Amino acid sequence: MKELLRVGCAAGFSGDRTDAAAPVVEALVASGGPAVLIFETLAERTLALAQLARRADPDAGYEPLLDDLLRPVLARCLAAGISIVSNFGAANPVGAARRIHALAHELGLRAPRIAVVEGDDLSGATQRPLLDAALGGAADGLSMVSANAYLGAEAIAAALLDGAEIVVCGRVADPSLTVGPALAHFGWARDDWDRIARATMAGHLLECGAQVSGGYYADPGIKDVPGLARLGYPIAEIDSDGHCTITKPAGSGGRIDAHTVKEQLLYEVHDPLAYLTPDVTADIGAAEVTELGPDRVRLSGVRGHPRPDGLKVNVCHETGWLAEGEISYAGARAEARARLAAEVLRERLQGLGPLRADLIGVTSVFGDDAGRQLAAQPPGDTRDVRLRIALNHAERRSAERLVREVTALYTCGPAGGGGVRTALRPRLGTLSCTVPRDQVPARHRFVPEERP
């Protein structure tokens, strides 16, 4: 039986804290055993925005915070033999790999062996027939920004077995960042569904960073979390059967207990008996969560079934322009003035399409684009109100009208409005489909290319 593999996660999305990695790395070093550091930085919209950034600059398109994430820990990881696996390659894994090489040089480090995983990007002309077949009529007239398949763990494992110290991915399934190192370390068969499913759920617990450490769990007076400002990011100790124990760096803030683990275990799981991933269909129907001690929780009892025949693909496409405007009203009759401003804007922008009006602090989260919720909410006497107005339109010129009309409220009334802020940006839509697995070959290669 091989010794435990420890996998620490230092990011749960693009824009996460950049000081999380150092305590995780120190905890991994202190453990003295095989260890991997992962950064999960992708979401559906994140990848589309990365593709747009690459259109503007061919050298861009990877995680914007790459330097900030890696600079504090790169030297320590290379010296301690801690592998780094991440999807921060986004739309440009090769560009990310080159930037990491440059960063290592700037830090006076030796050149690391960096592998990139490719095959997820289906936005090229040669893949369009594949997408058209999968989307059917929904593909007609689509102005596509990105199309990416959710790859699994096999290419990550192959890269690590080939000697990669850093593996840079684009779109892989979030749990696969953990499954890949486990496959490489333990040498499991690719159809060892139970073990792969257990590693998948270990990756699922890690993938959102500090959520499992109490971040997304915290609710004052109901679910209190100590040290929320200095949350410790999670570490999974995975054994040779795939079972895991979730913990965090000693002395860090947050909490890991049966409650936080159960919440994260069920997070975004559509069917607990059949959680579909590219690597396996995981079944947590008989899973057991056991507290072993302070900030140490073991997950066991996960079962696995054969992986799906197809791979999920997200297609992001242009859907017009989103125009937004905000203005504040305060003091006596503030809410009434904000409601009147919304009525004025609805009248002046009539015919452009649905106009969403939110009274932040009164009706916003539970609002709706048709304005029904706002109309149903009895007028109150809130004395501090922020009005938000939003419009989506296919044409930029029409969307710009909202921006001008909100600004005009300064002098056109109602009285006392101030603090106007407006924004206009392209809006993206997402379509999902599945494609045959054998039509999306994943592969890895080293950057720079290694010669015999």
Coordinates of C-alpha atoms in Angstrom, one line a residue:
M1 CA 0.0 0.0 0.0
K2 CA 1.4 3.4 -1.0
E3 CA 1.5 6.1 1.6
L4 CA -1.1 8.9 1.8
L5 CA -1.2 11.5 -0.9
R6 CA -1.9 15.0 0.4
V7 CA -3.7 17.4 -1.9
G8 CA -4.0 21.1 -0.9
C9 CA -6.3 23.6 -2.6
A10 CA -5.3 27.3 -2.6
A11 CA -8.0 28.7 -4.9
G12 CA -11.7 28.0 -5.6
F13 CA -12.3 30.5 -8.4
S14 CA -10.7 33.2 -10.5
G15 CA -10.3 36.2 -8.2
D16 CA -9.9 34.1 -5.0
R17 CA -7.5 35.2 -2.3
T18 CA -3.8 35.1 -3.3
D19 CA -2.3 34.7 0.1
A20 CA -4.0 31.3 0.7
A21 CA -1.3 29.1 -0.8
A22 CA 1.6 29.7 1.5
P23 CA 0.1 28.2 4.7
V24 CA -1.2 25.3 2.7
V25 CA 2.3 24.6 1.2
E26 CA 3.9 24.8 4.6
A27 CA 1.4 22.3 6.0
L28 CA 2.2 20.0 3.0
V29 CA 5.9 20.3 3.6
A30 CA 5.5 19.6 7.3
S31 CA 3.6 16.4 6.5
G32 CA 6.8 15.0 4.9
G33 CA 5.0 12.8 2.3
P34 CA 3.9 13.0 -1.3
A35 CA 1.9 16.2 -1.9
V36 CA 0.2 18.2 -4.6
L37 CA -1.0 21.8 -4.6
I38 CA -4.0 22.6 -6.8
F39 CA -5.6 25.9 -7.9
E40 CA -9.1 25.8 -9.2
T41 CA -9.7 29.1 -11.1
L42 CA -12.2 28.4 -13.8
A43 CA -15.9 28.9 -14.3
E44 CA -18.1 28.9 -17.4
R45 CA -18.1 32.7 -17.8
T46 CA -14.4 32.9 -16.7
L47 CA -13.3 30.8 -19.6
A48 CA -15.4 32.9 -22.1
L49 CA -13.9 36.1 -20.8
A50 CA -10.4 34.6 -21.1
Q51 CA -11.1 33.7 -24.7
L52 CA -12.2 37.4 -25.3
A53 CA -9.0 38.5 -23.7
R54 CA -6.9 36.3 -26.0
R55 CA -8.7 37.8 -29.0
A56 CA -7.4 41.2 -27.9
D57 CA -3.9 40.0 -27.0
P58 CA -2.7 36.6 -28.2
D59 CA -0.4 36.3 -25.2
A60 CA -3.2 36.8 -22.7
G61 CA -6.2 34.5 -22.0
Y62 CA -4.8 32.7 -18.9
E63 CA -5.6 33.4 -15.2
P64 CA -4.9 37.2 -14.6
L65 CA -3.7 36.5 -11.1
L66 CA -1.2 33.8 -12.1
D67 CA 1.8 35.7 -10.8
D68 CA 0.1 36.6 -7.5
L69 CA -0.9 33.0 -6.9
L70 CA 2.4 31.4 -7.7
R71 CA 5.1 34.0 -6.7
P72 CA 4.8 33.3 -3.0
V73 CA 5.1 29.5 -3.2
L74 CA 6.8 28.5 -6.5
A75 CA 10.3 28.2 -5.0
R76 CA 9.0 26.3 -2.0
C77 CA 7.1 23.8 -4.1
L78 CA 10.0 23.1 -6.4
A79 CA 12.4 22.6 -3.5
A80 CA 10.1 20.3 -1.6
G81 CA 8.9 18.3 -4.7
I82 CA 5.3 19.4 -4.4
S83 CA 3.6 19.2 -7.7
I84 CA 1.3 22.0 -8.9
V85 CA -1.8 21.2 -10.9
S86 CA -4.3 23.8 -12.0
N87 CA -6.7 24.9 -14.6
F88 CA -5.3 28.5 -14.6
G89 CA -4.3 28.0 -18.2
A90 CA -7.9 28.9 -19.1
A91 CA -8.0 29.8 -22.8
N92 CA -4.2 29.9 -23.2
P93 CA -2.4 27.1 -21.3
V94 CA 0.7 27.4 -23.3
G95 CA 0.8 31.2 -22.5
A96 CA 0.5 30.4 -18.8
A97 CA 3.3 27.8 -19.0
R98 CA 5.6 30.4 -20.7
R99 CA 4.7 32.9 -18.0
I100 CA 5.5 30.4 -15.2
H101 CA 8.9 29.8 -16.9
A102 CA 9.5 33.5 -17.0
L103 CA 8.5 33.9 -13.3
A104 CA 10.9 31.1 -12.3
H105 CA 13.7 32.9 -14.1
E106 CA 12.8 36.2 -12.4
L107 CA 12.9 34.5 -9.0
G108 CA 16.3 33.0 -9.8
L109 CA 14.9 29.4 -9.8
R110 CA 15.8 26.5 -12.1
A111 CA 13.4 25.9 -15.0
P112 CA 10.5 23.7 -13.9
R113 CA 9.2 20.9 -16.1
I114 CA 5.8 22.2 -17.2
A115 CA 3.2 20.2 -19.1
V116 CA 0.1 21.6 -20.6
V117 CA -3.1 19.6 -21.1
E118 CA -4.8 20.2 -24.4
G119 CA -7.9 19.0 -26.3
D120 CA -10.7 20.9 -24.4
D121 CA -11.0 23.8 -26.8
L122 CA -13.6 23.0 -29.5
S123 CA -14.0 26.6 -30.8
G124 CA -12.1 26.0 -34.0
A125 CA -13.7 25.7 -37.4
T126 CA -12.8 22.0 -37.6
Q127 CA -14.9 21.2 -34.5
R128 CA -17.9 23.2 -35.6
P129 CA -19.7 20.3 -37.3
L130 CA -19.3 18.3 -34.0
L131 CA -20.9 21.2 -32.1
D132 CA -23.7 21.7 -34.7
A133 CA -24.6 18.1 -34.4
A134 CA -24.7 18.2 -30.6
L135 CA -26.6 21.5 -30.3
G136 CA -29.0 20.9 -33.2
G137 CA -31.0 24.0 -34.2
A138 CA -29.7 25.9 -31.2
A139 CA -26.4 26.4 -33.1
D140 CA -28.1 28.4 -35.9
G141 CA -26.7 31.9 -36.2
L142 CA -24.8 31.5 -33.0
S143 CA -21.9 34.1 -32.5
M144 CA -19.7 31.8 -30.5
V145 CA -17.1 33.1 -28.1
S146 CA -15.8 29.8 -26.6
A147 CA -16.6 26.1 -26.7
N148 CA -14.8 23.8 -24.2
A149 CA -15.3 20.2 -23.2
Y150 CA -14.8 19.1 -19.6
L151 CA -11.8 16.8 -19.8
G152 CA -11.1 14.2 -17.1
A153 CA -8.0 13.3 -15.1
E154 CA -6.2 10.9 -17.4
A155 CA -4.1 13.5 -19.2
I156 CA -3.1 15.1 -15.9
A157 CA -2.0 11.7 -14.6
A158 CA -0.1 11.0 -17.7
A159 CA 1.8 14.3 -17.4
L160 CA 2.7 13.6 -13.8
L161 CA 3.9 10.1 -14.6
D162 CA 6.0 11.7 -17.5
G163 CA 7.8 13.8 -15.0
A164 CA 5.9 17.1 -15.0
E165 CA 6.3 19.2 -11.9
I166 CA 3.6 21.6 -12.9
V167 CA 0.5 20.7 -15.0
V168 CA -1.3 23.6 -16.6
C169 CA -4.9 22.8 -17.8
G170 CA -7.6 24.6 -19.6
R171 CA -11.1 23.3 -19.0
V172 CA -11.0 20.1 -17.0
A173 CA -13.6 19.0 -14.5
D174 CA -12.9 20.6 -11.1
P175 CA -12.5 17.2 -9.2
S176 CA -10.2 15.9 -11.9
L177 CA -7.5 18.3 -10.6
T178 CA -7.4 15.9 -7.6
V179 CA -8.2 12.6 -9.4
G180 CA -5.3 13.0 -11.8
P181 CA -2.6 13.1 -9.1
A182 CA -4.3 10.2 -7.3
L183 CA -4.3 8.1 -10.4
A184 CA -0.6 8.8 -11.0
H185 CA 0.4 8.2 -7.3
F186 CA -1.6 5.1 -6.6
G187 CA -1.6 3.5 -10.1
W188 CA -5.3 2.7 -10.0
A189 CA -6.8 1.0 -13.1
R190 CA -8.8 3.5 -15.1
D191 CA -12.0 1.5 -14.5
D192 CA -11.5 1.2 -10.7
W193 CA -14.7 3.0 -10.3
D194 CA -15.0 2.9 -6.5
R195 CA -11.5 4.4 -5.9
I196 CA -11.9 6.9 -8.6
A197 CA -15.3 8.0 -7.3
R198 CA -13.8 8.5 -3.8
A199 CA -11.0 10.6 -5.1
T200 CA -13.6 12.5 -7.2
M201 CA -15.5 13.4 -4.1
A202 CA -12.3 14.4 -2.3
G203 CA -11.7 16.7 -5.2
H204 CA -15.3 18.0 -5.0
L205 CA -14.7 18.9 -1.3
L206 CA -11.5 20.8 -2.2
E207 CA -12.6 22.5 -5.5
C208 CA -14.3 25.5 -4.0
G209 CA -11.4 26.4 -1.7
A210 CA -12.4 27.8 1.6
Q211 CA -16.1 26.9 1.3
V212 CA -15.5 23.6 3.1
S213 CA -13.4 25.4 5.7
G214 CA -16.5 27.3 6.8
G215 CA -16.5 30.2 4.4
Y216 CA -19.7 29.7 2.5
Y217 CA -21.1 28.0 5.6
A218 CA -20.8 31.0 8.0
D219 CA -24.1 32.6 9.2
P220 CA -23.7 34.6 12.4
G221 CA -25.6 33.3 15.4
I222 CA -26.7 30.2 13.6
K223 CA -23.5 28.7 12.1
D224 CA -20.6 30.6 13.7
V225 CA -17.1 30.3 12.2
P226 CA -14.1 31.5 14.1
G227 CA -11.3 33.5 12.3
L228 CA -13.3 34.1 9.1
A229 CA -10.8 36.8 8.0
R230 CA -7.9 34.3 8.1
L231 CA -9.6 31.1 6.7
G232 CA -7.4 28.1 6.2
Y233 CA -7.8 26.5 2.9
P234 CA -8.4 22.7 2.8
I235 CA -6.1 19.7 2.5
A236 CA -7.3 16.2 1.6
E237 CA -5.3 13.2 2.8
I238 CA -6.2 10.5 0.4
D239 CA -5.4 6.8 1.1
S240 CA -4.8 4.0 -1.4
D241 CA -8.5 3.1 -1.4
G242 CA -9.5 6.7 -2.3
H243 CA -11.0 7.5 1.1
C244 CA -10.0 11.0 2.3
T245 CA -9.7 13.0 5.5
I246 CA -10.3 16.8 5.1
T247 CA -8.2 19.1 7.2
K248 CA -6.5 22.6 7.1
P249 CA -3.3 24.2 8.2
A250 CA -2.8 24.3 11.9
G251 CA -3.7 27.6 13.5
S252 CA -5.6 28.9 10.6
G253 CA -9.1 30.3 10.9
G254 CA -12.4 28.7 9.9
R255 CA -13.7 25.3 10.9
I256 CA -13.9 21.8 9.3
D257 CA -16.4 19.5 10.8
A258 CA -19.2 17.2 9.8
H259 CA -21.5 20.2 9.1
T260 CA -19.2 22.1 6.7
V261 CA -18.2 18.9 4.9
K262 CA -21.8 17.7 4.4
E263 CA -22.8 21.1 3.0
Q264 CA -19.9 21.1 0.5
L265 CA -20.4 17.4 -0.3
L266 CA -23.9 18.2 -1.6
Y267 CA -23.0 21.5 -3.2
E268 CA -24.0 21.6 -6.9
V269 CA -24.6 17.8 -6.9
H270 CA -27.7 17.2 -9.1
D271 CA -28.2 13.6 -8.1
P272 CA -26.4 12.1 -5.1
L273 CA -26.7 8.6 -6.5
A274 CA -25.3 9.6 -9.9
Y275 CA -22.9 12.6 -9.9
L276 CA -21.7 12.7 -13.4
T277 CA -18.0 13.6 -14.1
P278 CA -15.7 12.8 -17.0
D279 CA -13.9 10.2 -14.8
V280 CA -16.7 8.4 -13.1
T281 CA -20.3 8.4 -12.0
A282 CA -20.0 8.9 -8.3
D283 CA -22.6 7.6 -5.8
I284 CA -22.7 9.2 -2.3
G285 CA -25.9 7.5 -1.3
A286 CA -24.1 5.5 1.4
A287 CA -21.4 8.0 2.2
E288 CA -20.3 8.5 5.8
V289 CA -18.9 11.7 7.3
T290 CA -17.0 11.1 10.5
E291 CA -15.3 13.6 12.7
L292 CA -11.9 12.3 13.7
G293 CA -10.8 15.3 15.8
P294 CA -10.7 19.1 15.6
D295 CA -10.7 20.2 11.9
R296 CA -10.3 16.5 10.8
V297 CA -13.2 14.9 9.0
R298 CA -13.1 11.6 7.1
L299 CA -15.3 10.8 4.1
S300 CA -15.9 7.1 3.3
G301 CA -18.6 4.9 1.8
V302 CA -18.5 6.5 -1.7
R303 CA -19.2 4.1 -4.5
G304 CA -18.5 4.5 -8.2
H305 CA -20.1 3.5 -11.5
P306 CA -18.9 3.6 -15.1
R307 CA -18.2 7.1 -16.4
P308 CA -20.6 8.7 -19.0
D309 CA -20.0 7.9 -22.7
G310 CA -20.1 11.6 -23.6
L311 CA -18.3 14.7 -22.3
K312 CA -20.1 17.9 -21.3
V313 CA -19.4 20.9 -23.5
N314 CA -20.2 24.5 -22.6
V315 CA -20.7 26.9 -25.5
C316 CA -20.6 30.6 -24.6
H317 CA -21.9 33.0 -27.2
E318 CA -22.7 36.7 -27.6
T319 CA -26.2 37.8 -26.6
G320 CA -26.0 41.5 -27.0
W321 CA -25.2 44.3 -24.5
L322 CA -25.9 44.7 -20.8
A323 CA -26.5 48.3 -19.7
E324 CA -26.7 49.1 -16.0
G325 CA -27.2 52.3 -14.0
E326 CA -27.4 53.0 -10.3
I327 CA -28.5 56.1 -8.3
S328 CA -29.0 56.6 -4.6
Y329 CA -31.8 58.4 -2.7
A330 CA -31.6 59.1 1.0
G331 CA -33.7 60.8 3.7
A332 CA -37.4 61.4 4.0
R333 CA -39.5 59.7 1.3
A334 CA -36.3 58.2 -0.3
E335 CA -38.0 54.9 -1.3
A336 CA -40.9 56.8 -2.9
R337 CA -38.4 58.9 -4.9
A338 CA -36.5 55.8 -6.0
R339 CA -39.8 54.1 -7.1
L340 CA -40.7 57.3 -9.1
A341 CA -37.3 57.3 -10.8
A342 CA -37.9 53.7 -11.9
E343 CA -41.3 54.6 -13.3
V344 CA -39.8 57.5 -15.2
L345 CA -37.1 55.2 -16.7
R346 CA -39.7 52.6 -17.7
E347 CA -41.7 55.2 -19.5
R348 CA -38.8 56.8 -21.3
L349 CA -37.3 53.4 -22.3
Q350 CA -40.6 51.8 -23.3
G351 CA -40.2 49.5 -26.3
L352 CA -36.6 48.5 -25.8
G353 CA -37.4 45.3 -23.9
P354 CA -37.7 44.2 -20.3
L355 CA -36.3 46.7 -17.9
R356 CA -35.2 45.4 -14.5
A357 CA -35.5 47.7 -11.6
D358 CA -34.1 46.8 -8.2
L359 CA -34.4 48.8 -5.0
I360 CA -31.3 47.5 -3.2
G361 CA -32.2 47.0 0.4
V362 CA -35.9 46.7 -0.4
T363 CA -36.4 44.4 -3.4
S364 CA -33.4 43.2 -5.4
V365 CA -32.3 39.6 -4.8
F366 CA -35.9 38.5 -5.0
G367 CA -36.8 40.8 -7.8
D368 CA -37.5 39.8 -11.4
D369 CA -37.0 41.3 -14.9
A370 CA -40.6 42.0 -15.4
G371 CA -40.9 44.1 -12.3
R372 CA -43.7 42.0 -10.8
Q373 CA -41.9 41.6 -7.5
L374 CA -41.3 45.4 -7.2
A375 CA -44.9 46.2 -8.0
A376 CA -46.1 43.6 -5.4
Q377 CA -43.9 45.0 -2.6
P378 CA -45.9 47.6 -0.7
P379 CA -44.2 51.0 -0.7
G380 CA -42.3 51.5 2.6
D381 CA -40.4 54.4 4.2
T382 CA -36.8 53.2 3.7
R383 CA -34.6 56.2 4.1
D384 CA -31.5 54.8 2.3
V385 CA -32.2 53.3 -1.1
R386 CA -30.0 52.5 -4.1
L387 CA -31.9 52.1 -7.4
R388 CA -30.4 49.8 -10.0
I389 CA -31.7 49.6 -13.5
A390 CA -30.6 47.1 -16.1
L391 CA -31.4 46.3 -19.7
N392 CA -30.2 43.7 -22.2
H393 CA -30.4 44.6 -25.9
A394 CA -28.9 43.1 -29.1
E395 CA -27.8 46.6 -30.3
R396 CA -25.2 48.6 -28.4
R397 CA -26.7 52.0 -29.5
S398 CA -30.0 51.0 -28.0
A399 CA -28.5 49.8 -24.8
E400 CA -26.6 53.1 -24.4
R401 CA -29.9 54.9 -24.0
L402 CA -30.3 53.5 -20.5
V403 CA -26.9 54.8 -19.5
R404 CA -27.8 58.3 -20.7
E405 CA -31.3 58.2 -19.1
V406 CA -30.0 57.2 -15.7
T407 CA -27.4 60.0 -15.8
A408 CA -30.1 62.5 -16.7
L409 CA -31.9 61.8 -13.5
Y410 CA -29.4 64.1 -11.8
T411 CA -31.4 67.1 -12.9
C412 CA -34.5 65.7 -14.4
G413 CA -35.6 64.3 -11.1
P414 CA -36.9 63.0 -8.8
A415 CA -35.2 65.2 -6.2
G416 CA -32.1 64.4 -4.3
G417 CA -30.6 61.6 -6.5
G418 CA -26.8 61.2 -6.4
G419 CA -23.9 58.8 -6.8
V420 CA -24.7 57.7 -10.3
R421 CA -22.7 54.8 -11.7
T422 CA -23.2 53.3 -15.1
A423 CA -21.7 50.4 -17.1
L424 CA -22.1 48.9 -20.5
R425 CA -20.6 45.6 -21.5
P426 CA -21.1 42.7 -23.8
R427 CA -23.3 40.0 -22.5
L428 CA -22.7 36.3 -22.8
G429 CA -25.0 33.3 -22.9
T430 CA -24.3 29.7 -22.3
L431 CA -25.5 26.5 -24.0
S432 CA -24.6 23.0 -22.8
C433 CA -24.4 19.8 -24.7
T434 CA -22.6 16.5 -24.7
V435 CA -20.3 15.1 -27.4
P436 CA -18.9 11.6 -27.9
R437 CA -15.8 11.1 -25.7
D438 CA -13.7 9.6 -28.6
Q439 CA -14.2 12.9 -30.5
V440 CA -12.3 14.9 -27.9
P441 CA -8.8 13.4 -27.5
A442 CA -7.0 14.9 -24.5
R443 CA -3.2 15.0 -24.5
H444 CA -0.3 16.6 -22.7
R445 CA 2.9 18.1 -24.0
F446 CA 5.8 19.9 -22.3
V447 CA 6.4 23.7 -22.8
P448 CA 9.0 24.4 -24.0
E449 CA 9.0 21.3 -26.3
E450 CA 11.5 18.7 -25.1
R451 CA 13.8 17.2 -27.7
P452 CA 15.2 13.7 -27.4

